[in-house]
PDB file of C-alpha atoms in Angstrom:
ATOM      1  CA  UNK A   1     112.645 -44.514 -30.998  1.00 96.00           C
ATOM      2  CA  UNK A   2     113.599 -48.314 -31.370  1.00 97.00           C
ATOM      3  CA  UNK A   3     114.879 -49.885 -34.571  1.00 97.00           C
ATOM      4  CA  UNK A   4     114.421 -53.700 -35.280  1.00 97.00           C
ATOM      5  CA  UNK A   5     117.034 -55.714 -37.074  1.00 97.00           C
ATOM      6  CA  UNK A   6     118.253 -58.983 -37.793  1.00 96.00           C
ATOM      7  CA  UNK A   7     121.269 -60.214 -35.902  1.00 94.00           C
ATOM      8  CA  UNK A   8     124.234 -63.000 -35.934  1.00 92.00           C
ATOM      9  CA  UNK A   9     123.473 -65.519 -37.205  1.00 90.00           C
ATOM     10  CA  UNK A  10     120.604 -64.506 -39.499  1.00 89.00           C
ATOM     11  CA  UNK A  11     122.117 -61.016 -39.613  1.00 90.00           C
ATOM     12  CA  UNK A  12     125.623 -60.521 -40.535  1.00 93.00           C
ATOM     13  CA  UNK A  13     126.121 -58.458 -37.919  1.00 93.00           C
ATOM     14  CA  UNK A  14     126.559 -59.136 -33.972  1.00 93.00           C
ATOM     15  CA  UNK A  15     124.079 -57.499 -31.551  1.00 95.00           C
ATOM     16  CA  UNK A  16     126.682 -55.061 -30.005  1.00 94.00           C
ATOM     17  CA  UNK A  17     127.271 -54.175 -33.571  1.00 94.00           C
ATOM     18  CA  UNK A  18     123.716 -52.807 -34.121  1.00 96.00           C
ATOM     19  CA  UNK A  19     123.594 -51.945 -30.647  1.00 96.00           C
ATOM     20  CA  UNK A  20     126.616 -50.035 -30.953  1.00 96.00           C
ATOM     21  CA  UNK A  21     125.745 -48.043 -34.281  1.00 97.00           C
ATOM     22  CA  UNK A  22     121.924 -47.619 -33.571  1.00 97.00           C
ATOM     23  CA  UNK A  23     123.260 -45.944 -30.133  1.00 97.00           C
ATOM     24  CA  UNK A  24     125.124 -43.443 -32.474  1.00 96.00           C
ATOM     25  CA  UNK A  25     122.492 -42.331 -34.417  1.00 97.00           C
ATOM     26  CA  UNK A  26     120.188 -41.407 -31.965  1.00 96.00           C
ATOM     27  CA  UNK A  27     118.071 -44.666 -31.071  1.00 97.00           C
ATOM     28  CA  UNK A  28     116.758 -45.029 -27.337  1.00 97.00           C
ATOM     29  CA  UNK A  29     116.868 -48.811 -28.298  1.00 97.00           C
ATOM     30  CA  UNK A  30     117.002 -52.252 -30.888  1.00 97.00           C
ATOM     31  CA  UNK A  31     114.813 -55.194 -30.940  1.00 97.00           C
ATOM     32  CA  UNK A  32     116.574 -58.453 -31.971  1.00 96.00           C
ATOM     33  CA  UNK A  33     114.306 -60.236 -34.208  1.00 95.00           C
ATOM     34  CA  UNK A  34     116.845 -62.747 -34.329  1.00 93.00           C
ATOM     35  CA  UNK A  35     115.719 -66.113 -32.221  1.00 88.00           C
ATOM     36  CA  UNK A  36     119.325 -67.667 -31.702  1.00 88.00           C
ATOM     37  CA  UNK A  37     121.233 -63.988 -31.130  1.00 88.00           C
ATOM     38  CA  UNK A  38     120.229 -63.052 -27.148  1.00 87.00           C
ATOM     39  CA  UNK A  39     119.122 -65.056 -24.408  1.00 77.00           C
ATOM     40  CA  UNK A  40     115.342 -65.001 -23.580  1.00 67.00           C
ATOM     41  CA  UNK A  41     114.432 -62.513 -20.961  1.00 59.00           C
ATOM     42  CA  UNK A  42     112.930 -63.075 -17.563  1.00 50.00           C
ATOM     43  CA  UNK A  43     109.894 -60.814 -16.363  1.00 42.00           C
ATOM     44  CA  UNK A  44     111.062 -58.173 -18.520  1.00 43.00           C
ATOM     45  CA  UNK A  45     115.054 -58.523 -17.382  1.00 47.00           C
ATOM     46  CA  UNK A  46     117.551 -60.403 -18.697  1.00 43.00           C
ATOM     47  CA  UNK A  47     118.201 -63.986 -18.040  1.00 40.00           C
ATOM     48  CA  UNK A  48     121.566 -65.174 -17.047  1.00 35.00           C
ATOM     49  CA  UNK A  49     124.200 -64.946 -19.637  1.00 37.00           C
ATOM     50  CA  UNK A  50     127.775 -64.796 -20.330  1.00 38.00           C
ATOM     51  CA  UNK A  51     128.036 -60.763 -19.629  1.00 37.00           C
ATOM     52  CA  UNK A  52     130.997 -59.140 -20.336  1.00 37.00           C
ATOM     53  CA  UNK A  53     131.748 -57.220 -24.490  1.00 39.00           C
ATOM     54  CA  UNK A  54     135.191 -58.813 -24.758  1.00 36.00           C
ATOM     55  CA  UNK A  55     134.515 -60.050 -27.968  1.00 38.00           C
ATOM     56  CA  UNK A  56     131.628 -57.958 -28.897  1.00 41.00           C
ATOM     57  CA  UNK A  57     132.989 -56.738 -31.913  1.00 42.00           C
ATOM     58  CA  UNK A  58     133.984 -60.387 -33.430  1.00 42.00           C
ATOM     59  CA  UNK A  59     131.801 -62.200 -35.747  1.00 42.00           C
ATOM     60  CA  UNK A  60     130.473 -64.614 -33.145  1.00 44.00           C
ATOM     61  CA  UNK A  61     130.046 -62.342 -29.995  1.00 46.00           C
ATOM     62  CA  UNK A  62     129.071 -64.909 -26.979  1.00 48.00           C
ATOM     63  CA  UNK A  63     127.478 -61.669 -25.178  1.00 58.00           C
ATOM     64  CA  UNK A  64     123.839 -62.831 -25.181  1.00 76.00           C
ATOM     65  CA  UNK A  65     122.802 -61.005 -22.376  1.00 87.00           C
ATOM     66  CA  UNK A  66     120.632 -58.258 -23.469  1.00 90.00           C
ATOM     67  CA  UNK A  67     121.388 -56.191 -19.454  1.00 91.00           C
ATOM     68  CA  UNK A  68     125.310 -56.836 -20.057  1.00 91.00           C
ATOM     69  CA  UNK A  69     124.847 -55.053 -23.762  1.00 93.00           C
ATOM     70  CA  UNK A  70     122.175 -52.156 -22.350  1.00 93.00           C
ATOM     71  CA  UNK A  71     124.960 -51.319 -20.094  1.00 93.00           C
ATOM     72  CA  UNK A  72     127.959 -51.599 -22.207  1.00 93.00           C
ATOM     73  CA  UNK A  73     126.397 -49.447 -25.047  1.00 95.00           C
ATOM     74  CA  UNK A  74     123.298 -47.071 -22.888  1.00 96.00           C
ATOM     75  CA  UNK A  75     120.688 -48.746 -25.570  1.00 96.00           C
ATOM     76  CA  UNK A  76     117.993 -51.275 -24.738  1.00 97.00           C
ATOM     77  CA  UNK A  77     118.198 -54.498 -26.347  1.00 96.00           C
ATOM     78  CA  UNK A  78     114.604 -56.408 -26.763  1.00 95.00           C
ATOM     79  CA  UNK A  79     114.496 -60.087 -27.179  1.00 95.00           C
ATOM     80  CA  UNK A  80     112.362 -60.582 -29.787  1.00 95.00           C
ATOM     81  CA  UNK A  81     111.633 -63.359 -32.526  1.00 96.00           C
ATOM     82  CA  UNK A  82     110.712 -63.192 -35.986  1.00 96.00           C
ATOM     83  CA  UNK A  83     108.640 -66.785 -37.390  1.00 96.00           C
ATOM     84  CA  UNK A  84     108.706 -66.997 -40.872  1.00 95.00           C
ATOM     85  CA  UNK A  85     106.825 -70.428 -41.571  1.00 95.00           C
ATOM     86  CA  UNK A  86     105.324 -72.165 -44.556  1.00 93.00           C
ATOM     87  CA  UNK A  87     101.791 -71.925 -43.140  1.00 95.00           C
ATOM     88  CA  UNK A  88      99.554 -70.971 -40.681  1.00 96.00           C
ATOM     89  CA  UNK A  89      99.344 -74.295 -38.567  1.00 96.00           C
ATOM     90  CA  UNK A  90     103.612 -74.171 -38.091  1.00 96.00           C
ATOM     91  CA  UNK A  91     103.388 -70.067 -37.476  1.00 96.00           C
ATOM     92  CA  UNK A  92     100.919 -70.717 -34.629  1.00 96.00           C
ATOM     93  CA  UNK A  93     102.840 -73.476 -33.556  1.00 96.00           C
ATOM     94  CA  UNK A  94     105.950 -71.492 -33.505  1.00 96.00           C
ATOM     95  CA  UNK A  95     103.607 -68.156 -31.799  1.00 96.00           C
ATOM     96  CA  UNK A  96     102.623 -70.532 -29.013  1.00 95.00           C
ATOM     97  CA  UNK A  97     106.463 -71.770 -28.383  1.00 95.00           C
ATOM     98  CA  UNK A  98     108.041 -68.540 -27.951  1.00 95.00           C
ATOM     99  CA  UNK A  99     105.164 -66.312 -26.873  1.00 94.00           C
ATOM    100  CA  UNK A 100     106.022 -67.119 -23.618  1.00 91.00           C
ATOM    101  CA  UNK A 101     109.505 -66.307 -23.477  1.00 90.00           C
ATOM    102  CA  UNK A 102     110.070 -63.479 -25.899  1.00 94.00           C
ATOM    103  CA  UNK A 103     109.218 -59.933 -25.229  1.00 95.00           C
ATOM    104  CA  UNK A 104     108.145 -59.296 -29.080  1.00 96.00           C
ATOM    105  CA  UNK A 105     106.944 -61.740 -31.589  1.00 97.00           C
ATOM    106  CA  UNK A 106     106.780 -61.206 -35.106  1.00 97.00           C
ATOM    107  CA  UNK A 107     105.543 -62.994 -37.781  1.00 97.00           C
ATOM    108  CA  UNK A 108     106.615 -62.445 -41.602  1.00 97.00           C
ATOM    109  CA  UNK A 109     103.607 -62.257 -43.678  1.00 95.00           C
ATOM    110  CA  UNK A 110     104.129 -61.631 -47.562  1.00 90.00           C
ATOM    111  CA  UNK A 111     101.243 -64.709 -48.248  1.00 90.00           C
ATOM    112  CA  UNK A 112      97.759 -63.997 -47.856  1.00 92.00           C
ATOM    113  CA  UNK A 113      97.004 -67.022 -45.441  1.00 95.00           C
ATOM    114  CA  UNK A 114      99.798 -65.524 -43.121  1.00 96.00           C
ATOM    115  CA  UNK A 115      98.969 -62.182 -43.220  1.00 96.00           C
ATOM    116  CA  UNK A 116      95.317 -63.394 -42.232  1.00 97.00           C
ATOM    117  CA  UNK A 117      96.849 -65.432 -39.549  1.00 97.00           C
ATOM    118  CA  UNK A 118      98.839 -62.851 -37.777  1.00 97.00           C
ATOM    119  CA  UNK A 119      96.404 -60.012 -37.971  1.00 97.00           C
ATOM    120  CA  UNK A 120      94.076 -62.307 -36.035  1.00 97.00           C
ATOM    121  CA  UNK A 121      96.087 -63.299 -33.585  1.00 95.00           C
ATOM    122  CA  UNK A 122      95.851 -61.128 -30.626  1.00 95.00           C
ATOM    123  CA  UNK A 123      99.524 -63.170 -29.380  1.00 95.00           C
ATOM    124  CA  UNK A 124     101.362 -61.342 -32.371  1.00 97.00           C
ATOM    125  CA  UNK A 125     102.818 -58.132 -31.919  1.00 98.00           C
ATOM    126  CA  UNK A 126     103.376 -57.557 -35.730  1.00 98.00           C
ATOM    127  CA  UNK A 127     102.821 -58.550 -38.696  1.00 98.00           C
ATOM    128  CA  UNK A 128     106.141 -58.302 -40.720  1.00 97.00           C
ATOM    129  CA  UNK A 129     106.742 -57.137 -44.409  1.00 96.00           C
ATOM    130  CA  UNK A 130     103.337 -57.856 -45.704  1.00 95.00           C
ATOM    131  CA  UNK A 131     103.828 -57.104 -48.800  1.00 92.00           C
ATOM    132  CA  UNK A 132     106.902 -59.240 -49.751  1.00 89.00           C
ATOM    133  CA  UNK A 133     107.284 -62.119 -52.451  1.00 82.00           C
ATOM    134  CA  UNK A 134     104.316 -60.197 -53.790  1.00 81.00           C
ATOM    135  CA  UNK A 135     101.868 -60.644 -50.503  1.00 84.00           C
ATOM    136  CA  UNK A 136      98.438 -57.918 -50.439  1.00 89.00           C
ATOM    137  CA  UNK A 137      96.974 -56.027 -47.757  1.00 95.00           C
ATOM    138  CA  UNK A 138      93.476 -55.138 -47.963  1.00 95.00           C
ATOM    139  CA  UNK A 139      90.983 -53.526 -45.723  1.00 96.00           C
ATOM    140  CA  UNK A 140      89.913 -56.905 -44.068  1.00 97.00           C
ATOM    141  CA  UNK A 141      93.267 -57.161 -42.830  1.00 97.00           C
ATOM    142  CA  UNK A 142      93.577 -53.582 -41.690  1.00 97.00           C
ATOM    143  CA  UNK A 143      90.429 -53.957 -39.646  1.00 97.00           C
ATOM    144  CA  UNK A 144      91.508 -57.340 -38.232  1.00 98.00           C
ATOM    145  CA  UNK A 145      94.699 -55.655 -37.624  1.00 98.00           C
ATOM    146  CA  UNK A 146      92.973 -52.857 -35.425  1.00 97.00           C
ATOM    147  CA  UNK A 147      90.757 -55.007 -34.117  1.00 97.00           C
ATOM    148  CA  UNK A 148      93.603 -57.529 -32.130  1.00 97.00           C
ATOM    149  CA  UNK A 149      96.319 -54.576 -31.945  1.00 96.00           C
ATOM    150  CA  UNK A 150      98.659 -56.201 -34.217  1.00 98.00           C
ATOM    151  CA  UNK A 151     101.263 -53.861 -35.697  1.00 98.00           C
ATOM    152  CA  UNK A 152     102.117 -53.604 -39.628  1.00 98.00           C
ATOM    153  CA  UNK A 153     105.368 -53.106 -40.479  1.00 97.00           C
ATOM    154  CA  UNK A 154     106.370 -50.731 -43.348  1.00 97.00           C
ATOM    155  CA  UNK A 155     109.880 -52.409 -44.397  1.00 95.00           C
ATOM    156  CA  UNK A 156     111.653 -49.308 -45.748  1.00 95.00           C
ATOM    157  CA  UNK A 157     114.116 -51.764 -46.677  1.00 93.00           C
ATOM    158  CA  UNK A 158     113.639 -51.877 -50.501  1.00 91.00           C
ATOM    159  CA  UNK A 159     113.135 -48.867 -50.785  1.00 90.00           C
ATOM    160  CA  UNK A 160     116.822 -47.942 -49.045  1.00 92.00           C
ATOM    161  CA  UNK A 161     118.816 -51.128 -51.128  1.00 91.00           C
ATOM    162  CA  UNK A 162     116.762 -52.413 -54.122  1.00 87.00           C
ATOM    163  CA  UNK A 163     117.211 -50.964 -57.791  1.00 87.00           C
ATOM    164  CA  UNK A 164     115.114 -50.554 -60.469  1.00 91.00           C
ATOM    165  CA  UNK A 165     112.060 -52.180 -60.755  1.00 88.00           C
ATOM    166  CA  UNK A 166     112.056 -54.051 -57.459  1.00 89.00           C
ATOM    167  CA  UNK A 167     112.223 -50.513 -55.915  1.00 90.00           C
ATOM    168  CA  UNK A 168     109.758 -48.889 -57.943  1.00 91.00           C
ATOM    169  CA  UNK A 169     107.544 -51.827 -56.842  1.00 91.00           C
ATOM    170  CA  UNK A 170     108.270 -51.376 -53.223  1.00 91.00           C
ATOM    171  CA  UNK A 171     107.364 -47.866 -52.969  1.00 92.00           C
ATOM    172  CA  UNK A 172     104.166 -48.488 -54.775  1.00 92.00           C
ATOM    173  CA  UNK A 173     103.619 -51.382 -51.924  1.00 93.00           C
ATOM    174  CA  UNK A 174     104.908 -48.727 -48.992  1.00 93.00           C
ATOM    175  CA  UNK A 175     102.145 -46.234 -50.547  1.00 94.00           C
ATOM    176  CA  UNK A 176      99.564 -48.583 -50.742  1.00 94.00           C
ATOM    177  CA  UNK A 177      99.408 -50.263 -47.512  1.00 95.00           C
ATOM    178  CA  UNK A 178     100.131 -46.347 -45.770  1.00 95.00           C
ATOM    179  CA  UNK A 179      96.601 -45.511 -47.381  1.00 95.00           C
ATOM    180  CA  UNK A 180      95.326 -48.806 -46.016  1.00 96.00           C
ATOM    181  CA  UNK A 181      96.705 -48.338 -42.717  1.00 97.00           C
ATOM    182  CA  UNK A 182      95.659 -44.632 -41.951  1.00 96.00           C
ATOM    183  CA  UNK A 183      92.384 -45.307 -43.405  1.00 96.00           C
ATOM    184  CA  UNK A 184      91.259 -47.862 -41.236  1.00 97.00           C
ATOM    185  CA  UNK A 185      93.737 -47.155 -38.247  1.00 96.00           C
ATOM    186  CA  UNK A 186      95.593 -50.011 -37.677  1.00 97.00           C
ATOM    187  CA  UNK A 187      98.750 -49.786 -35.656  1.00 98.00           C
ATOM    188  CA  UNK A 188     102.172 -50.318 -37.335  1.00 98.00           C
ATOM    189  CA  UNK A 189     105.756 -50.040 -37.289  1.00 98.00           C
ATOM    190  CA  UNK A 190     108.189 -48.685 -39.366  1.00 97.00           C
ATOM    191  CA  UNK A 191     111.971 -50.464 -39.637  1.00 96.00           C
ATOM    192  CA  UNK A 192     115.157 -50.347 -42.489  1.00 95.00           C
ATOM    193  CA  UNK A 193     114.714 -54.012 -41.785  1.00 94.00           C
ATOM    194  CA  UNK A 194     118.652 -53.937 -41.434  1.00 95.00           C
ATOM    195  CA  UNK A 195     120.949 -56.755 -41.350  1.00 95.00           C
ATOM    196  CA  UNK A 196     123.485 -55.930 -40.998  1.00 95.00           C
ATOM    197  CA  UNK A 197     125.207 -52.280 -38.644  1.00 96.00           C
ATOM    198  CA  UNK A 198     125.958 -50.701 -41.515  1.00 95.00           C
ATOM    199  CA  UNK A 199     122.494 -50.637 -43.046  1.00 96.00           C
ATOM    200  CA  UNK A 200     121.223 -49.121 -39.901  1.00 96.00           C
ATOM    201  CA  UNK A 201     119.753 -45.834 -40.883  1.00 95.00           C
ATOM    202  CA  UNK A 202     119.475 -43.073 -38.263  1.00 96.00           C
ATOM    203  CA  UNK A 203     115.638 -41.514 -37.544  1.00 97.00           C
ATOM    204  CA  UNK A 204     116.039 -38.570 -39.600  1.00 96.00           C
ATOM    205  CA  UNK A 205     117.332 -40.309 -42.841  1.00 95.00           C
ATOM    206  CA  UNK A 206     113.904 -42.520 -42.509  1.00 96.00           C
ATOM    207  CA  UNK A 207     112.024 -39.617 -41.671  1.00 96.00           C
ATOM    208  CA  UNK A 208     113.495 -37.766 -45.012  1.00 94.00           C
ATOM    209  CA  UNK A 209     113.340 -41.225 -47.227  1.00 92.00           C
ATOM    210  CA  UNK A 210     109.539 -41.405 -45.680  1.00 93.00           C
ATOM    211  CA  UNK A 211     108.756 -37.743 -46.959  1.00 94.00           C
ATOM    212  CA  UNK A 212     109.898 -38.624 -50.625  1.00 89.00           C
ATOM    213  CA  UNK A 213     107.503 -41.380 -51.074  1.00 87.00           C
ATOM    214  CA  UNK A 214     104.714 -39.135 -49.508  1.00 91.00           C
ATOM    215  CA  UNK A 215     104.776 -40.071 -46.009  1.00 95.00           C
ATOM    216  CA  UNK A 216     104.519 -37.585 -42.997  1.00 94.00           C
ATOM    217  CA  UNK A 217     107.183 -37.448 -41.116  1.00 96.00           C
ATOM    218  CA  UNK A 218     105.698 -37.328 -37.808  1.00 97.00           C
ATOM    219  CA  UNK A 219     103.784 -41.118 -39.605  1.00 97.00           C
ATOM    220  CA  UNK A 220     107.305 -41.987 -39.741  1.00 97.00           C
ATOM    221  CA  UNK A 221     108.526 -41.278 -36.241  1.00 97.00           C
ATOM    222  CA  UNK A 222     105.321 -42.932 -34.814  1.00 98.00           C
ATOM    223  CA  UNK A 223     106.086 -46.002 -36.287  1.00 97.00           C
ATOM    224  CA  UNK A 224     109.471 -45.931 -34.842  1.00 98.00           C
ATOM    225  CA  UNK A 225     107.980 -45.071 -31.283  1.00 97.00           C
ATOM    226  CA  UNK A 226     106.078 -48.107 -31.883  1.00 98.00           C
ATOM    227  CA  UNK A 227     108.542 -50.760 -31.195  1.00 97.00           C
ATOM    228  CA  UNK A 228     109.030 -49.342 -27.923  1.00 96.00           C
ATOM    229  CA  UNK A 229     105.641 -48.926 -26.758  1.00 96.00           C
ATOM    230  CA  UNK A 230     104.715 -52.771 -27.790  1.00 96.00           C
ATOM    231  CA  UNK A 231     108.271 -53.524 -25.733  1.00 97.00           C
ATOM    232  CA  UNK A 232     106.994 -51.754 -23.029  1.00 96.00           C
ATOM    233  CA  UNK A 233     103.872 -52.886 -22.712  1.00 95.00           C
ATOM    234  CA  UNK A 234     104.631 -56.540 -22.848  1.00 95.00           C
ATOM    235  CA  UNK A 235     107.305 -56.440 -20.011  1.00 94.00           C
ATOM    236  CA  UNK A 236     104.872 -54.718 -17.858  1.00 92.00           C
ATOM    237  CA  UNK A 237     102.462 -57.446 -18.788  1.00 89.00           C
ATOM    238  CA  UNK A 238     105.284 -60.117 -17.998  1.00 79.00           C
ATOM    239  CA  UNK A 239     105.704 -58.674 -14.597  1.00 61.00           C
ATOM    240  CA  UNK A 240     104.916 -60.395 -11.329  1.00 51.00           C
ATOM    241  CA  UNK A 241     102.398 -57.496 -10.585  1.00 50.00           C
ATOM    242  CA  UNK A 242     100.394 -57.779 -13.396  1.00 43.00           C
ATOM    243  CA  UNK A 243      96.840 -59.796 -13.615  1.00 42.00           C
ATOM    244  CA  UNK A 244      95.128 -58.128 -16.651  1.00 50.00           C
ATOM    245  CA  UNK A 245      95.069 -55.038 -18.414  1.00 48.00           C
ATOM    246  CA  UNK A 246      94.034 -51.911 -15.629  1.00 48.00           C
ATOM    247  CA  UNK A 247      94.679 -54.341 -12.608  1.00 48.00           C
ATOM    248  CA  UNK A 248      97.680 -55.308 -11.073  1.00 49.00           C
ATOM    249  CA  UNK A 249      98.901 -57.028  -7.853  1.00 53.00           C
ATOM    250  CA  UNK A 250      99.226 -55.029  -4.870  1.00 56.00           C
ATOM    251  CA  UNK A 251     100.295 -55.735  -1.163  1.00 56.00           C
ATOM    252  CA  UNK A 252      96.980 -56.985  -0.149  1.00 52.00           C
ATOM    253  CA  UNK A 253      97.409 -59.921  -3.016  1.00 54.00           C
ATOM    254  CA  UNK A 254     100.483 -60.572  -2.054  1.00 53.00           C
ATOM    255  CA  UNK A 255      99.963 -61.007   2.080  1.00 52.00           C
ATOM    256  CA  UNK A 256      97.053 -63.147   1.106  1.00 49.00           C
TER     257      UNK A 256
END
């Protein structure tokens, strides 16, 4: 099960930080949503960076190198970005600039034009918290979602750190896109959207914070399996032996 969270400097937490505490409780591995926190990998390994976790547990870690943290910690690390633009036109922008060099790519939807957007866009991996800053999710978007293999997130966020109202509103959201979702079978992920280590929330507490609000709690685990099925299949994809989906380079491509 993988975990996604935001890192130094959106986060307020390093990436050996989360990598250290998701590693306790149980995760195979994180995905750094963060643009600016890990180097880019390369054909699904890491790129050159500074190695080393002498100062992984300072406020400005220079370990950017997500092999140098898989080792130090036994987690993987995923670089991954998260666009959250004004509009379409900059979030495709933005999709075509990093979809290149980033194992995941995320856009944040909570607007109706960008949930369209990313649910039609076959180069997104997921569409994130949908429902924020009062966003809607509808059946159109489910299908589109199914349709291009685009992943909705449920943000259990809210529902782990808001009071009051603003968390009696996010469970109603987290309830109505589930029914959505499962109706129409669109993939999706599920995340405490943490950023910082210490709202990292092992499987089990999301699993039992899930089964409150009415979820299953094997719904739950799938969507944590998610992240690192979408991980894997993109490095494969990113590898030198891939051509397209089912075929793949063999020795007689390579001699010729």
């Amino acid at each position: 099960m993988y975990e996604a969270v935001h890192a130094y400097p959106d986060g307020e937490a390093t990436v050996a930080r989360h990598a250290a505490t998701a590693a306790r409780h149980g995760y195979d591995g994180i995905v750094v949503r963060t643009r600016d926190a890990l180097d880019p990998a390369v054909d699904g390994e890491n790129s050159a960076g500074d190695g080393g976790s002498a100062a992984a547990d300072t406020d400005e870690s220079p370990v950017r190198d997500p092999q140098a943290l898989r080792e130090e910690y036994g987690i993987d690390v995923v670089d991954a970005v998260e666009i959250d633009a004004d509009d379409p036109t900059s979030a495709s922008g933005a999709v075509g600039n990093y979809r290149s060099d980033r194992t995941a790519v995320c856009v944040v939807g909570g607007d109706d034009a960008l949930n369209r957007f990313a649910v039609e866009q076959a180069r997104v991996d997921a569409l994130v918290r949908p429902m924020a800053g009062g966003g809607d999710f509808n059946h159109v978007l489910a299908k589109a979602a199914r349709d291009n293999g685009v992943r909705v997130e449920f943000d259990f966020g809210p529902a782990l750190r808001a009071t009051g109202g603003k968390r009696v509103r996010a469970l109603a959201d987290l309830r109505k896109l589930r029914e959505i979702v499962s109706h129409y079978d669109a993939p999706y992920v599920v995340s405490a959207n943490a950023r910082s280590h210490l709202e990292l929330r092992a499987p089990r507490e999301l699993v039992a914070v899930g089964e409150a609000v009415g979820f299953d709690a094997e719904f739950v685990r799938e969507g944590l399996r998610a992240w690192g099925d979408l991980v894997e299949r993109n490095r494969d994809r990113r590898s030198e032996g891939f051509i397209e989906p089912g075929v793949r380079r063999g020795r007689y491509e390579e001699d010729g």
